[in-house]
């Protein structure tokens, strides 16, 4: 069975999404939702992981609305909740187009908040869930998070390197990190991407905690949720996963040592078996 990754433009509600696909469509579908750093796309988050997951699942990884090559809505939101709403509709529309009735989902950082909002809106469309360094809980911005959101005030390569290295525990222990930084910086500095991401960051900075999913809504979600958090995460604090652990119906937490915000990059050795065990396969 081929585990190669293909890129396609796929209708997803009112817009067309740029999507990475891998694996046999007859396998259980697994949707991968990326985070929101400068230069973020489905490929920057998941391209190295997709071939492994494609051995077990039909992998679906979209560029979320506002990122990558996915189309923009006719009217751009001015608040983070508006962006998340468009992304929920995007994911559900993509599932409809692909004929996916129900899917597992992995949500990283902002993709974690998106996952929770999608579960609240359409719980019947999702099966098992893995949240990785997810937002969607109340928290205070770290220095590193503030630096990320203010990146375009000083978008030099050296500053970008500083921002991205704050995502990992030990930059020297991440093979190919310099190439990842180079590729993501090129995306982040594309004029159209820069304009859009700056707009997104303004919306996020003004309303990040508005993405908090209330305790009562979390308590009604029936889905089995595995929470994964890096012990040395300097972007999103471990307290966010503890909030989810406290209020979700079915939740377990795994804290990974020697790991910052990018568990899929630093600790794939642990993440891969965790996903397969949790989702089955």
Short mmCIF file of C-alpha atoms in Angstrom, two decimals:
data_model
loop_
_atom_site.label_atom_id
_atom_site.label_comp_id
_atom_site.label_asym_id
_atom_site.label_seq_id
_atom_site.Cartn_x
_atom_site.Cartn_y
_atom_site.Cartn_z
CA UNK A 1 0.00 0.00 0.00
CA UNK A 2 1.35 3.42 -0.94
CA UNK A 3 2.02 5.87 1.88
CA UNK A 4 3.03 8.74 -0.41
CA UNK A 5 1.49 12.14 0.22
CA UNK A 6 -0.47 13.95 -2.49
CA UNK A 7 -1.71 17.54 -2.56
CA UNK A 8 -5.17 18.47 -3.82
CA UNK A 9 -7.58 21.39 -3.90
CA UNK A 10 -10.87 20.07 -2.53
CA UNK A 11 -14.26 21.83 -2.11
CA UNK A 12 -14.97 22.34 1.59
CA UNK A 13 -18.18 24.23 2.08
CA UNK A 14 -18.02 27.78 0.72
CA UNK A 15 -14.30 27.59 -0.12
CA UNK A 16 -11.77 25.19 -1.63
CA UNK A 17 -9.12 23.80 0.70
CA UNK A 18 -5.55 22.86 -0.08
CA UNK A 19 -5.18 19.39 1.46
CA UNK A 20 -2.50 16.75 2.00
CA UNK A 21 -3.86 13.22 1.53
CA UNK A 22 -2.15 9.91 2.23
CA UNK A 23 -3.13 6.30 2.71
CA UNK A 24 -6.02 4.11 1.59
CA UNK A 25 -9.44 5.84 1.64
CA UNK A 26 -10.84 2.53 2.91
CA UNK A 27 -8.82 2.92 6.12
CA UNK A 28 -10.22 4.77 9.15
CA UNK A 29 -9.93 8.50 8.41
CA UNK A 30 -7.65 10.65 10.58
CA UNK A 31 -7.82 14.43 10.21
CA UNK A 32 -4.70 16.40 11.21
CA UNK A 33 -5.21 20.04 12.20
CA UNK A 34 -2.14 22.28 12.39
CA UNK A 35 -1.21 25.19 14.66
CA UNK A 36 -0.95 28.89 13.94
CA UNK A 37 2.67 30.04 14.06
CA UNK A 38 4.14 32.25 11.31
CA UNK A 39 4.66 30.14 8.21
CA UNK A 40 2.37 27.36 9.47
CA UNK A 41 0.75 25.03 6.94
CA UNK A 42 -0.43 21.43 6.91
CA UNK A 43 2.88 20.45 5.29
CA UNK A 44 5.06 22.24 7.87
CA UNK A 45 3.24 20.43 10.68
CA UNK A 46 2.48 17.01 9.25
CA UNK A 47 4.46 16.18 6.08
CA UNK A 48 7.07 14.18 8.00
CA UNK A 49 4.39 12.33 10.01
CA UNK A 50 1.83 11.54 7.30
CA UNK A 51 3.63 8.55 5.68
CA UNK A 52 3.81 6.70 9.01
CA UNK A 53 0.17 7.39 9.82
CA UNK A 54 -0.85 6.43 6.28
CA UNK A 55 0.12 2.83 7.10
CA UNK A 56 -2.96 2.70 9.32
CA UNK A 57 -5.28 5.57 8.38
CA UNK A 58 -6.62 7.69 5.56
CA UNK A 59 -4.74 10.87 6.41
CA UNK A 60 -6.42 14.22 5.70
CA UNK A 61 -4.45 17.36 6.54
CA UNK A 62 -5.83 20.71 5.31
CA UNK A 63 -4.25 24.14 5.26
CA UNK A 64 -6.68 25.79 7.66
CA UNK A 65 -8.52 28.95 6.62
CA UNK A 66 -6.06 31.85 6.73
CA UNK A 67 -3.02 29.66 6.14
CA UNK A 68 -1.22 28.12 3.18
CA UNK A 69 -3.03 27.77 -0.13
CA UNK A 70 -6.59 27.38 1.12
CA UNK A 71 -9.06 29.92 -0.25
CA UNK A 72 -10.19 32.79 1.97
CA UNK A 73 -13.83 33.56 2.81
CA UNK A 74 -15.46 36.42 0.96
CA UNK A 75 -15.56 38.48 4.17
CA UNK A 76 -12.58 38.23 6.51
CA UNK A 77 -13.40 37.97 10.22
CA UNK A 78 -12.00 40.52 12.65
CA UNK A 79 -12.12 38.27 15.73
CA UNK A 80 -10.51 34.91 16.42
CA UNK A 81 -13.90 33.28 17.01
CA UNK A 82 -14.91 34.19 13.46
CA UNK A 83 -11.78 32.50 12.10
CA UNK A 84 -12.40 29.37 14.18
CA UNK A 85 -16.00 29.29 12.95
CA UNK A 86 -14.84 29.34 9.33
CA UNK A 87 -12.38 26.53 10.09
CA UNK A 88 -15.07 24.38 11.71
CA UNK A 89 -17.21 24.78 8.58
CA UNK A 90 -14.14 24.05 6.44
CA UNK A 91 -13.41 20.74 8.22
CA UNK A 92 -17.04 19.60 8.09
CA UNK A 93 -17.33 20.62 4.43
CA UNK A 94 -14.15 18.76 3.59
CA UNK A 95 -15.47 15.63 5.28
CA UNK A 96 -18.71 15.91 3.29
CA UNK A 97 -16.84 16.21 -0.01
CA UNK A 98 -14.61 13.23 0.77
CA UNK A 99 -17.55 11.13 1.95
CA UNK A 100 -16.16 10.87 5.48
CA UNK A 101 -19.05 10.36 7.88
CA UNK A 102 -16.95 10.12 11.05
CA UNK A 103 -13.22 10.60 11.68
CA UNK A 104 -10.49 10.52 14.28
CA UNK A 105 -8.78 13.88 14.71
CA UNK A 106 -5.42 15.22 15.90
CA UNK A 107 -5.38 18.89 16.90
CA UNK A 108 -2.11 20.73 17.51
CA UNK A 109 -2.09 24.07 19.38
CA UNK A 110 -4.67 26.28 17.63
CA UNK A 111 -5.78 23.12 15.82
CA UNK A 112 -6.61 21.73 19.25
CA UNK A 113 -9.00 24.59 19.99
CA UNK A 114 -10.49 24.11 16.53
CA UNK A 115 -10.97 20.40 17.28
CA UNK A 116 -12.87 21.15 20.48
CA UNK A 117 -15.11 23.73 18.80
CA UNK A 118 -15.85 21.21 16.04
CA UNK A 119 -16.69 18.53 18.63
CA UNK A 120 -19.12 20.87 20.34
CA UNK A 121 -20.81 21.82 17.05
CA UNK A 122 -20.95 18.37 15.44
CA UNK A 123 -20.09 15.66 18.01
CA UNK A 124 -21.53 12.89 15.84
CA UNK A 125 -18.91 13.50 13.12
CA UNK A 126 -15.88 12.60 15.24
CA UNK A 127 -14.61 9.48 16.95
CA UNK A 128 -11.36 9.46 18.97
CA UNK A 129 -9.38 12.64 19.58
CA UNK A 130 -5.77 13.52 20.32
CA UNK A 131 -4.96 17.05 21.48
CA UNK A 132 -1.31 18.09 21.40
CA UNK A 133 -0.25 21.27 23.23
CA UNK A 134 -3.77 22.53 22.60
CA UNK A 135 -5.22 25.94 23.33
CA UNK A 136 -8.92 26.36 24.12
CA UNK A 137 -8.40 26.72 27.88
CA UNK A 138 -7.79 29.91 29.88
CA UNK A 139 -4.10 30.80 30.13
CA UNK A 140 -1.72 33.72 30.46
CA UNK A 141 0.52 34.48 27.50
CA UNK A 142 4.11 33.42 27.98
CA UNK A 143 6.97 35.65 26.85
CA UNK A 144 7.46 33.25 23.92
CA UNK A 145 3.80 33.45 22.91
CA UNK A 146 3.94 37.25 22.96
CA UNK A 147 7.11 37.17 20.85
CA UNK A 148 5.37 34.88 18.36
CA UNK A 149 2.31 37.11 18.03
CA UNK A 150 4.52 40.19 17.60
CA UNK A 151 6.87 38.58 15.10
CA UNK A 152 6.04 40.89 12.18
CA UNK A 153 7.14 43.91 14.22
CA UNK A 154 10.70 42.62 13.67
CA UNK A 155 10.59 39.95 10.94
CA UNK A 156 14.33 39.44 10.50
CA UNK A 157 15.65 35.88 9.94
CA UNK A 158 17.46 35.97 13.29
CA UNK A 159 14.22 36.85 15.08
CA UNK A 160 12.34 34.11 13.24
CA UNK A 161 14.99 31.59 14.29
CA UNK A 162 14.53 32.71 17.88
CA UNK A 163 10.75 32.30 17.65
CA UNK A 164 10.84 28.83 16.09
CA UNK A 165 13.57 27.55 18.40
CA UNK A 166 11.30 28.45 21.32
CA UNK A 167 8.92 25.76 20.02
CA UNK A 168 11.40 23.00 20.86
CA UNK A 169 13.14 21.92 24.04
CA UNK A 170 16.66 21.55 22.62
CA UNK A 171 17.22 22.88 19.09
CA UNK A 172 20.43 20.89 18.78
CA UNK A 173 18.47 17.66 19.29
CA UNK A 174 16.06 18.28 16.38
CA UNK A 175 17.52 16.98 13.09
CA UNK A 176 16.92 19.30 10.17
CA UNK A 177 15.59 22.16 12.31
CA UNK A 178 17.58 24.77 10.36
CA UNK A 179 15.97 23.57 7.12
CA UNK A 180 12.52 23.66 8.74
CA UNK A 181 13.20 27.24 9.84
CA UNK A 182 14.40 28.21 6.35
CA UNK A 183 11.34 26.72 4.64
CA UNK A 184 8.85 28.19 7.09
CA UNK A 185 10.50 31.62 6.97
CA UNK A 186 10.11 31.68 3.19
CA UNK A 187 6.39 30.98 3.62
CA UNK A 188 6.02 33.53 6.44
CA UNK A 189 7.65 36.29 4.38
CA UNK A 190 5.60 35.78 1.21
CA UNK A 191 3.83 39.17 0.88
CA UNK A 192 0.30 37.72 0.81
CA UNK A 193 1.03 35.30 3.66
CA UNK A 194 2.63 38.07 5.69
CA UNK A 195 -0.37 40.34 5.29
CA UNK A 196 -2.83 37.59 6.19
CA UNK A 197 -0.86 36.18 9.13
CA UNK A 198 -0.37 39.64 10.60
CA UNK A 199 -4.16 40.07 10.46
CA UNK A 200 -4.64 36.68 12.12
CA UNK A 201 -2.14 37.49 14.86
CA UNK A 202 -3.95 40.72 15.65
CA UNK A 203 -7.19 38.78 16.01
CA UNK A 204 -5.49 36.14 18.16
CA UNK A 205 -3.75 38.64 20.42
CA UNK A 206 -7.03 40.46 21.04
CA UNK A 207 -9.11 37.37 21.81
CA UNK A 208 -7.10 34.19 22.42
CA UNK A 209 -8.88 33.39 25.67
CA UNK A 210 -12.23 33.82 23.93
CA UNK A 211 -11.48 30.41 22.40
CA UNK A 212 -11.87 28.83 25.85
CA UNK A 213 -14.37 25.98 25.72
CA UNK A 214 -16.58 26.23 28.83
CA UNK A 215 -16.47 23.50 31.44
CA UNK A 216 -20.10 22.51 30.82
CA UNK A 217 -19.53 22.01 27.09
CA UNK A 218 -16.39 19.93 27.69
CA UNK A 219 -18.29 17.80 30.18
CA UNK A 220 -20.90 16.88 27.58
CA UNK A 221 -18.41 15.61 24.99
CA UNK A 222 -18.48 11.78 24.86
CA UNK A 223 -15.30 11.33 22.82
CA UNK A 224 -12.22 9.52 24.19
CA UNK A 225 -9.51 12.19 24.29
CA UNK A 226 -5.78 11.65 24.67
CA UNK A 227 -3.97 14.80 25.79
CA UNK A 228 -0.27 15.04 24.92
CA UNK A 229 1.85 17.90 26.23
CA UNK A 230 5.57 18.60 26.21
CA UNK A 231 6.95 19.06 29.72
CA UNK A 232 9.14 21.90 28.46
CA UNK A 233 6.44 23.61 26.34
CA UNK A 234 7.18 27.36 26.52
CA UNK A 235 4.41 28.40 24.10
CA UNK A 236 1.29 26.82 25.63
CA UNK A 237 1.50 25.91 29.33
CA UNK A 238 0.76 22.44 30.66
CA UNK A 239 -2.09 23.98 32.66
CA UNK A 240 -4.21 24.03 29.49
CA UNK A 241 -4.10 20.23 29.23
CA UNK A 242 -4.81 19.95 32.97
CA UNK A 243 -7.95 22.06 32.40
CA UNK A 244 -9.10 19.65 29.69
CA UNK A 245 -8.20 16.64 31.85
CA UNK A 246 -10.33 18.00 34.68
CA UNK A 247 -13.44 18.76 32.63
CA UNK A 248 -13.64 16.27 29.74
CA UNK A 249 -15.74 13.13 30.24
CA UNK A 250 -13.09 10.73 28.94
CA UNK A 251 -9.52 11.99 29.02
CA UNK A 252 -6.00 10.78 29.72
CA UNK A 253 -2.85 12.91 29.80
CA UNK A 254 0.65 11.96 28.65
CA UNK A 255 3.43 14.44 29.47
CA UNK A 256 6.51 13.97 27.28
CA UNK A 257 9.93 14.84 28.66
CA UNK A 258 12.58 16.47 26.47
CA UNK A 259 9.74 18.03 24.52
CA UNK A 260 8.51 21.56 23.90
CA UNK A 261 5.52 22.64 21.82
CA UNK A 262 6.18 20.46 18.76
CA UNK A 263 5.77 16.90 20.00
CA UNK A 264 5.35 15.65 16.42
CA UNK A 265 8.81 17.05 15.55
CA UNK A 266 10.77 16.32 18.74
CA UNK A 267 9.15 13.15 20.10
CA UNK A 268 7.67 11.32 17.12
CA UNK A 269 9.20 8.22 18.66
CA UNK A 270 6.59 8.55 21.42
CA UNK A 271 3.80 10.29 19.49
CA UNK A 272 3.47 7.71 16.71
CA UNK A 273 2.77 4.70 18.97
CA UNK A 274 0.50 6.83 21.16
CA UNK A 275 -1.65 7.76 18.17
CA UNK A 276 -1.87 4.19 16.87
CA UNK A 277 -2.72 2.81 20.31
CA UNK A 278 -5.37 5.47 20.94
CA UNK A 279 -7.02 5.38 17.51
CA UNK A 280 -6.49 1.67 16.99
CA UNK A 281 -4.83 0.10 13.99
#
